[in-house]
Amino acid sequence: MENQSDSSVTKNSWVTYDGYPEDLEGPPEITRNLIRLISSSETTNTDLAFQMLKGLKHPVIKQIPADAPVEKKRVWLKLVYDQLTGHPSKSWYNVDLSHLQLTYLPPSIGNLLSTASGSIYLDLSHNLLEDLPFEFLFYNDKEAFNQLYSISLAHNRLKKFPVVLQEQINLEKLDLSSNKLSVLPDQLKGLKKVRWLSLNFNQLTELPYTIKDIWFLRNLAVKNNLLQFLPESIGNLDSLVELDVSNNRIKVLPESLGKLRFLQKINLYINQIEYWPTDLSALVQLQEIKLSFNRIRKLHLKDLPMLQRILLVSNRLEVLEIEPENLSQLEKIHLHNNQLKNLPVSIGSLKKLKELRVYNNQLESIPESIGNLERLQYLSLNKNRLTALPDSIQNLKRLKQLDLQDNLFSEQEINRIKKLLPYTLIHFSNKKRSKKEKGQKVI
């Protein structure tokens, strides 16, 4: 379904259709003609036709704001048309009702949406909604409306989770970001088919234990909230591929993270984490770790065979340990703004490493093994305490840029480095050199 939505539906598009059937049955003649008129491009007087149609007092048409954009009026009218004629024209609908300053939805909207013959992608973002009416999910007062595939309620005024969404048994994508949610319901089994869930920019202090009941969840985004921990049950989300809990107040990570065997990306930026779990051998698909702006002092990297990027900027890192045997895909390491005094010799065994940034630390030397990084292209060592680089750097034939500003190199050492790397762009300045020479770029 996800691939279908990506290829068939573009963001901010309206309900699309290929015209209306000629053999209309059901609506009065005037209704039929006005709907055809307002939904075509043959008239420049759309607003007048719209006002005339509102005069017919259809229970939904009369709820449409008079100053709504023409395209969005057509969205509503298309739904009315299909309800009246019984001729839905698409197997999916992309219904964009965003940016309309809606404070509530008319209960009868469920009647309209229920006429769709396939999946519905409903965008209600950027409105003033505080809740969804219970009737939103029903038509004919009895039958559950369950064609909703995706709904966005982002940028509204929701203070509590819309309970009616628990009845949407086919819902796969749910966006509740940028609201005022402070708590989620204890029971989430009604969302078991949801694959993409965004709760970003709310006021959540915790995720319920029952988060595990969203069995098919692949993408979970809860950044910019007030989370202080993650429940152990998060390790039961067997299908999880991406997890973003950045910009929260998390101090400890649950050991159960190590059970997420399909996890590919984890974003933990801007938290208060002091410890990274060492037993992560089950994370055989993990490709990216974002741990910047935390409080980690020691990092032991091992058993992550698909890891390509680790970003651990602005922590309190003093010790880095690397077991390279199962880190064969690692290409990018960012460790700047930490307290490292040395790099492990084993770093030279990361054969695919292309980018290493360790500036603004307390490095006094670089291991000879650095010369084994034959694919290295960018190396940042500025703002350290280096007085020399090993001869092995001459083996870095693919090195494009080397940053060495603000170290303690002598003039003799600077000239030696130039000769060892004649084709590398080297940024030099020295704490002991004159202001005139500072910032010099040497090729």
Coordinates of C-alpha atoms in Angstrom, one line a residue:
M1 CA 0.0 0.0 0.0
E2 CA 2.8 2.4 0.8
N3 CA 4.3 2.1 -2.7
Q4 CA 0.9 2.8 -4.2
S5 CA 0.4 5.9 -2.1
D6 CA 3.9 7.2 -3.0
S7 CA 3.3 6.8 -6.8
S8 CA -0.4 7.7 -7.0
V9 CA -0.8 10.5 -4.5
T10 CA 1.3 13.6 -4.3
K11 CA 1.4 15.8 -1.3
N12 CA -1.2 18.6 -1.2
S13 CA -3.1 17.3 -4.2
W14 CA -6.8 17.3 -4.2
V15 CA -9.3 14.5 -4.9
T16 CA -8.8 13.7 -8.5
Y17 CA -11.2 12.2 -11.0
D18 CA -11.9 11.9 -14.7
G19 CA -15.1 13.7 -14.9
Y20 CA -18.6 12.6 -14.0
P21 CA -20.9 10.0 -15.6
E22 CA -23.6 11.4 -17.9
D23 CA -26.4 9.1 -16.7
L24 CA -26.9 10.8 -13.4
E25 CA -29.5 9.2 -11.1
G26 CA -30.5 10.3 -7.6
P27 CA -29.8 14.0 -7.2
P28 CA -32.4 16.6 -8.2
E29 CA -31.7 18.2 -11.6
I30 CA -30.6 21.5 -10.1
T31 CA -28.2 19.8 -7.7
R32 CA -26.8 17.8 -10.5
N33 CA -26.2 20.8 -12.7
L34 CA -24.7 22.9 -10.0
I35 CA -22.3 20.2 -8.9
R36 CA -21.2 19.8 -12.5
L37 CA -20.9 23.5 -12.9
I38 CA -18.8 24.1 -9.8
S39 CA -16.6 21.1 -10.3
S40 CA -15.6 22.0 -13.9
S41 CA -13.4 24.6 -15.2
E42 CA -16.1 26.0 -17.5
T43 CA -17.2 28.8 -15.2
T44 CA -15.4 31.7 -13.6
N45 CA -18.3 32.3 -11.2
T46 CA -17.6 29.3 -9.0
D47 CA -18.4 31.1 -5.8
L48 CA -21.8 32.0 -7.0
A49 CA -22.6 28.4 -7.9
F50 CA -21.3 27.3 -4.6
Q51 CA -23.6 29.7 -2.7
M52 CA -26.5 28.5 -4.7
L53 CA -25.7 24.9 -3.9
K54 CA -25.4 25.7 -0.2
G55 CA -28.9 27.1 -0.4
L56 CA -30.1 23.6 -1.1
K57 CA -29.2 22.9 2.6
H58 CA -27.3 19.6 2.0
P59 CA -26.2 18.6 5.6
V60 CA -22.5 18.7 4.6
I61 CA -22.4 21.4 2.0
K62 CA -23.8 23.9 4.4
Q63 CA -20.8 23.2 6.8
I64 CA -18.2 24.2 4.2
P65 CA -16.6 27.6 4.9
A66 CA -17.7 30.1 2.3
D67 CA -14.1 31.5 2.0
A68 CA -12.5 28.1 1.5
P69 CA -10.3 27.9 -1.6
V70 CA -12.1 26.7 -4.8
E71 CA -10.0 23.5 -5.0
K72 CA -11.0 22.5 -1.5
K73 CA -14.7 23.2 -2.2
R74 CA -14.4 20.8 -5.0
V75 CA -13.1 18.1 -2.7
W76 CA -16.2 18.4 -0.6
L77 CA -18.4 18.5 -3.6
K78 CA -16.9 15.5 -5.2
L79 CA -17.7 13.5 -2.0
V80 CA -21.3 14.9 -2.1
Y81 CA -21.6 14.0 -5.8
D82 CA -20.5 10.4 -5.2
Q83 CA -22.9 10.0 -2.3
L84 CA -25.8 11.3 -4.3
T85 CA -25.1 9.3 -7.5
G86 CA -23.6 6.2 -6.1
H87 CA -20.8 6.4 -8.7
P88 CA -17.5 6.7 -6.9
S89 CA -14.9 7.2 -9.7
K90 CA -11.6 6.1 -8.0
S91 CA -10.3 3.2 -6.0
W92 CA -8.5 5.7 -3.7
Y93 CA -9.2 9.2 -2.6
N94 CA -6.7 11.9 -1.5
V95 CA -8.9 14.3 0.4
D96 CA -7.1 17.5 1.4
L97 CA -9.0 19.6 4.0
S98 CA -6.0 21.2 5.5
H99 CA -5.5 24.9 6.3
L100 CA -9.3 25.6 6.5
Q101 CA -9.4 26.8 10.2
L102 CA -12.0 24.0 10.9
T103 CA -13.0 23.9 14.6
Y104 CA -15.1 20.8 14.2
L105 CA -16.1 18.2 11.6
P106 CA -19.8 17.7 10.7
P107 CA -20.9 14.2 11.8
S108 CA -22.2 13.5 8.4
I109 CA -18.7 13.6 6.9
G110 CA -18.6 9.8 7.6
N111 CA -21.5 9.4 5.2
L112 CA -19.6 11.1 2.5
L113 CA -16.3 9.3 3.0
S114 CA -18.0 6.0 3.1
T115 CA -18.9 6.3 -0.6
A116 CA -15.3 5.7 -1.6
S117 CA -14.7 2.4 -3.1
G118 CA -11.1 2.1 -1.9
S119 CA -8.6 3.6 0.5
I120 CA -8.8 7.2 1.7
Y121 CA -5.9 9.5 2.4
L122 CA -7.4 12.3 4.6
D123 CA -5.5 15.4 5.4
L124 CA -7.0 17.5 8.2
S125 CA -3.7 19.2 9.2
H126 CA -3.3 22.9 10.1
N127 CA -6.8 23.4 11.4
L128 CA -8.3 24.1 14.9
L129 CA -9.7 20.7 15.7
E130 CA -9.9 19.6 19.4
D131 CA -11.4 16.2 18.7
L132 CA -13.1 14.0 16.1
P133 CA -16.8 13.3 16.5
F134 CA -17.8 9.7 17.2
E135 CA -20.0 9.8 14.1
F136 CA -17.0 10.4 12.0
L137 CA -16.5 6.7 11.7
F138 CA -20.1 5.6 10.9
Y139 CA -22.6 5.9 8.1
N140 CA -26.2 4.9 8.1
D141 CA -26.0 5.3 11.8
K142 CA -24.9 1.7 12.2
E143 CA -22.2 0.4 9.9
A144 CA -18.5 1.2 10.7
F145 CA -16.7 3.2 8.2
N146 CA -13.3 1.6 7.8
Q147 CA -11.8 2.7 4.5
L148 CA -9.4 5.2 6.1
Y149 CA -5.8 4.3 5.2
S150 CA -4.0 7.5 6.2
I151 CA -5.0 10.5 8.3
S152 CA -3.1 13.6 9.2
L153 CA -4.2 15.6 12.2
A154 CA -0.9 17.5 12.5
H155 CA -1.0 21.1 13.7
N156 CA -4.3 21.1 15.4
R157 CA -5.4 21.5 19.0
L158 CA -5.9 18.0 20.2
K159 CA -5.3 17.5 23.9
K160 CA -6.3 13.9 24.0
F161 CA -6.0 11.0 21.6
P162 CA -9.0 10.8 19.3
V163 CA -10.6 7.6 20.6
V164 CA -12.6 7.1 17.4
L165 CA -9.4 6.2 15.6
Q166 CA -9.2 3.0 17.6
E167 CA -12.1 1.8 15.4
Q168 CA -10.2 2.3 12.2
I169 CA -9.1 -1.3 11.6
N170 CA -7.4 -0.6 8.3
L171 CA -5.6 2.6 9.3
E172 CA -1.9 2.3 8.4
K173 CA -0.6 5.9 8.6
L174 CA -1.4 8.3 11.5
D175 CA 0.1 11.8 12.0
L176 CA -0.7 13.5 15.3
S177 CA 2.3 15.7 15.4
S178 CA 2.2 19.3 16.6
N179 CA -0.7 19.0 19.0
K180 CA -1.1 19.2 22.8
L181 CA -1.2 15.5 23.6
S182 CA 0.1 14.7 27.1
V183 CA -1.0 11.1 27.3
L184 CA -1.8 8.1 25.1
P185 CA -4.6 5.6 25.8
D186 CA -3.6 2.4 27.6
Q187 CA -5.3 0.3 25.0
L188 CA -3.8 0.6 21.5
K189 CA -4.9 -2.7 20.0
G190 CA -7.2 -0.9 17.6
L191 CA -4.2 0.5 15.9
K192 CA -2.5 -2.8 15.3
K193 CA -2.3 -2.3 11.5
V194 CA -0.6 1.2 11.8
R195 CA 2.8 1.1 10.2
W196 CA 3.7 4.8 10.4
L197 CA 3.0 6.9 13.5
S198 CA 4.1 10.4 14.2
L199 CA 3.7 12.0 17.6
N200 CA 6.3 14.7 17.2
F201 CA 6.0 18.0 18.9
N202 CA 3.5 17.1 21.7
Q203 CA 3.8 17.0 25.5
L204 CA 4.0 13.3 26.1
T205 CA 5.9 12.3 29.2
E206 CA 5.8 8.6 28.5
L207 CA 4.8 5.9 26.0
P208 CA 2.4 3.3 27.3
Y209 CA 3.5 -0.3 27.8
T210 CA 0.8 -1.2 25.3
I211 CA 2.8 0.4 22.5
K212 CA 3.8 -3.2 21.7
D213 CA 0.3 -3.9 20.5
I214 CA 0.9 -1.9 17.3
W215 CA 2.2 -5.0 15.8
F216 CA 3.1 -3.8 12.3
L217 CA 4.6 -0.5 13.3
R218 CA 7.6 0.3 11.1
N219 CA 8.2 4.0 11.7
L220 CA 7.8 5.6 15.2
A221 CA 8.5 9.3 15.6
V222 CA 8.1 10.9 19.0
K223 CA 10.7 13.7 18.8
N224 CA 10.3 17.0 20.8
N225 CA 8.2 15.7 23.6
L226 CA 8.9 15.2 27.4
L227 CA 9.8 11.5 27.5
Q228 CA 12.0 10.5 30.4
F229 CA 12.3 6.8 29.4
L230 CA 11.2 4.3 26.8
P231 CA 9.2 1.3 28.0
E232 CA 10.8 -2.2 27.9
S233 CA 7.9 -3.3 25.7
I234 CA 9.3 -1.3 22.8
G235 CA 11.6 -4.3 22.2
N236 CA 8.5 -6.2 21.1
L237 CA 7.9 -4.0 18.1
D238 CA 9.3 -6.7 15.8
S239 CA 8.7 -4.7 12.6
L240 CA 10.2 -1.4 13.6
V241 CA 12.6 0.0 11.0
E242 CA 13.0 3.7 12.2
L243 CA 12.8 5.1 15.7
D244 CA 13.1 8.9 16.4
V245 CA 12.9 10.0 20.0
S246 CA 15.2 13.0 19.7
N247 CA 14.8 16.1 21.8
N248 CA 13.3 14.5 24.9
R249 CA 14.6 13.9 28.4
I250 CA 15.6 10.2 28.2
K251 CA 18.3 9.2 30.6
V252 CA 18.4 5.4 30.2
L253 CA 17.8 3.2 27.2
P254 CA 16.0 -0.1 27.8
E255 CA 18.1 -3.3 27.1
S256 CA 15.2 -4.5 25.0
L257 CA 16.3 -2.2 22.2
G258 CA 18.7 -5.0 21.3
K259 CA 15.8 -7.1 20.2
L260 CA 14.7 -4.8 17.3
R261 CA 16.2 -7.0 14.6
F262 CA 14.8 -5.0 11.7
L263 CA 15.7 -1.6 13.1
Q264 CA 17.7 0.4 10.5
K265 CA 17.8 4.0 12.0
I266 CA 17.7 5.3 15.5
N267 CA 17.7 9.0 16.4
L268 CA 18.4 9.8 20.0
Y269 CA 19.7 13.4 19.6
I270 CA 19.4 15.9 22.4
N271 CA 18.6 13.7 25.4
Q272 CA 20.3 13.0 28.7
I273 CA 21.6 9.5 27.9
E274 CA 24.7 8.4 29.8
Y275 CA 25.1 4.8 28.6
W276 CA 24.8 3.0 25.3
P277 CA 23.8 -0.7 25.7
T278 CA 26.6 -3.1 24.7
D279 CA 24.4 -6.2 23.9
L280 CA 23.0 -5.2 20.6
S281 CA 24.0 -8.3 18.6
A282 CA 20.4 -8.7 17.3
L283 CA 20.5 -5.4 15.5
V284 CA 21.8 -6.9 12.4
Q285 CA 20.0 -4.3 10.1
L286 CA 21.0 -1.2 12.0
Q287 CA 22.5 1.4 9.6
E288 CA 22.5 4.7 11.4
I289 CA 22.9 5.7 15.1
K290 CA 22.4 9.4 16.0
L291 CA 23.5 10.0 19.6
S292 CA 24.7 13.6 19.5
F293 CA 24.1 16.0 22.4
N294 CA 23.8 13.5 25.2
R295 CA 26.1 12.6 28.2
I296 CA 27.8 9.5 27.1
R297 CA 31.4 9.0 28.5
K298 CA 32.2 5.6 27.1
L299 CA 31.2 3.9 23.8
H300 CA 31.9 0.3 22.9
L301 CA 31.1 -0.4 19.3
K302 CA 30.7 -4.0 18.2
D303 CA 28.3 -6.5 16.5
L304 CA 26.6 -4.1 14.1
P305 CA 27.4 -5.6 10.7
M306 CA 25.3 -3.1 8.6
L307 CA 26.2 0.1 10.5
Q308 CA 27.2 2.8 8.1
R309 CA 27.0 6.0 10.2
I310 CA 27.4 6.9 13.9
L311 CA 27.0 10.5 15.0
L312 CA 28.1 11.1 18.6
V313 CA 28.8 14.8 18.6
S314 CA 28.9 16.9 21.8
N315 CA 28.8 14.3 24.5
R316 CA 31.3 13.7 27.2
L317 CA 33.1 10.9 25.5
E318 CA 36.4 9.9 27.0
V319 CA 36.8 6.3 25.9
L320 CA 36.1 4.8 22.5
E321 CA 36.4 1.0 22.0
I322 CA 36.0 -0.6 18.6
E323 CA 35.7 -4.3 17.7
P324 CA 35.9 -4.0 13.9
E325 CA 35.1 -7.6 13.0
N326 CA 31.4 -6.9 12.7
L327 CA 31.6 -3.3 11.7
S328 CA 32.6 -3.9 8.1
Q329 CA 30.1 -1.4 6.5
L330 CA 31.0 1.7 8.6
E331 CA 31.5 4.8 6.4
K332 CA 31.0 7.8 8.7
I333 CA 32.1 8.6 12.3
H334 CA 31.4 12.0 13.9
L335 CA 32.9 12.3 17.3
H336 CA 33.7 16.1 17.5
N337 CA 33.2 18.2 20.6
N338 CA 34.1 15.4 23.1
Q339 CA 36.9 14.7 25.5
L340 CA 38.9 11.9 23.7
K341 CA 42.6 11.8 24.4
N342 CA 43.3 9.0 21.9
L343 CA 41.8 6.9 19.2
P344 CA 41.9 3.1 19.4
V345 CA 44.4 1.3 17.1
S346 CA 41.5 -0.9 15.9
I347 CA 40.0 2.1 14.0
G348 CA 42.4 1.3 11.2
S349 CA 40.5 -1.9 10.5
L350 CA 37.4 0.0 9.3
K351 CA 38.1 -0.6 5.7
K352 CA 35.1 1.3 4.3
L353 CA 35.5 4.4 6.4
K354 CA 35.2 7.6 4.3
E355 CA 34.7 10.3 6.8
L356 CA 36.2 10.7 10.3
R357 CA 35.6 13.9 12.3
V358 CA 37.2 14.1 15.7
Y359 CA 37.8 17.8 16.0
N360 CA 37.6 19.7 19.3
N361 CA 38.8 16.9 21.5
Q362 CA 42.0 16.4 23.5
L363 CA 43.9 14.2 21.1
E364 CA 47.7 14.2 21.6
S365 CA 48.5 11.5 19.0
I366 CA 47.0 9.5 16.1
P367 CA 47.6 5.8 15.8
E368 CA 49.8 4.5 13.0
S369 CA 46.9 2.3 11.9
I370 CA 45.2 5.4 10.5
G371 CA 47.1 4.8 7.3
N372 CA 45.1 1.6 6.7
L373 CA 41.9 3.6 6.0
E374 CA 42.4 3.5 2.2
R375 CA 39.0 4.8 1.4
L376 CA 39.1 7.8 3.8
Q377 CA 38.2 11.1 2.1
Y378 CA 37.6 13.6 4.9
L379 CA 39.5 13.7 8.2
S380 CA 38.9 16.5 10.7
L381 CA 41.5 16.7 13.6
N382 CA 41.4 20.5 14.2
K383 CA 41.2 21.9 17.8
N384 CA 43.2 19.1 19.5
R385 CA 46.7 18.9 21.0
L386 CA 48.6 17.2 18.1
T387 CA 52.2 17.8 17.5
A388 CA 52.8 15.3 14.8
L389 CA 51.0 12.8 12.5
P390 CA 52.3 9.3 11.7
D391 CA 54.1 8.6 8.4
S392 CA 51.4 6.2 7.5
I393 CA 49.1 9.1 6.5
Q394 CA 50.9 9.1 3.1
N395 CA 48.9 5.9 2.4
L396 CA 45.6 7.9 2.4
K397 CA 45.6 8.2 -1.4
R398 CA 41.9 9.1 -1.5
L399 CA 42.0 11.8 1.2
K400 CA 40.4 14.9 -0.2
Q401 CA 40.4 17.2 2.8
L402 CA 42.4 17.3 6.1
D403 CA 41.6 19.8 8.8
L404 CA 44.4 20.5 11.2
Q405 CA 43.7 24.0 12.5
D406 CA 44.4 24.9 16.1
N407 CA 46.9 22.2 17.0
L408 CA 50.6 22.4 18.1
F409 CA 52.5 21.5 15.0
S410 CA 56.0 23.0 14.4
E411 CA 56.9 24.5 11.1
Q412 CA 59.0 21.5 10.3
E413 CA 56.1 19.1 11.0
I414 CA 53.8 21.2 8.8
N415 CA 56.2 21.0 5.9
R416 CA 56.5 17.2 6.4
I417 CA 52.7 16.7 6.3
K418 CA 52.5 18.7 3.1
K419 CA 55.1 16.4 1.5
L420 CA 53.3 13.3 2.7
L421 CA 50.0 14.4 1.2
P422 CA 50.8 16.5 -1.8
Y423 CA 47.3 16.2 -3.4
T424 CA 45.2 16.7 -0.3
L425 CA 43.5 20.0 0.6
I426 CA 45.0 20.8 4.0
H427 CA 43.7 23.4 6.4
F428 CA 46.4 24.7 8.6
S429 CA 46.6 27.1 11.4
N430 CA 48.6 26.8 14.6
K431 CA 48.1 28.0 18.1
K432 CA 51.7 29.1 18.1
R433 CA 51.7 30.8 14.7
S434 CA 51.1 34.4 13.9
K435 CA 47.6 35.8 13.2
K436 CA 48.6 36.5 9.7
E437 CA 49.3 32.8 9.0
K438 CA 46.2 31.6 10.8
G439 CA 43.6 30.1 8.5
Q440 CA 46.0 29.4 5.7
K441 CA 44.9 26.8 3.2
V442 CA 47.7 24.7 1.7
I443 CA 47.4 22.3 -1.2

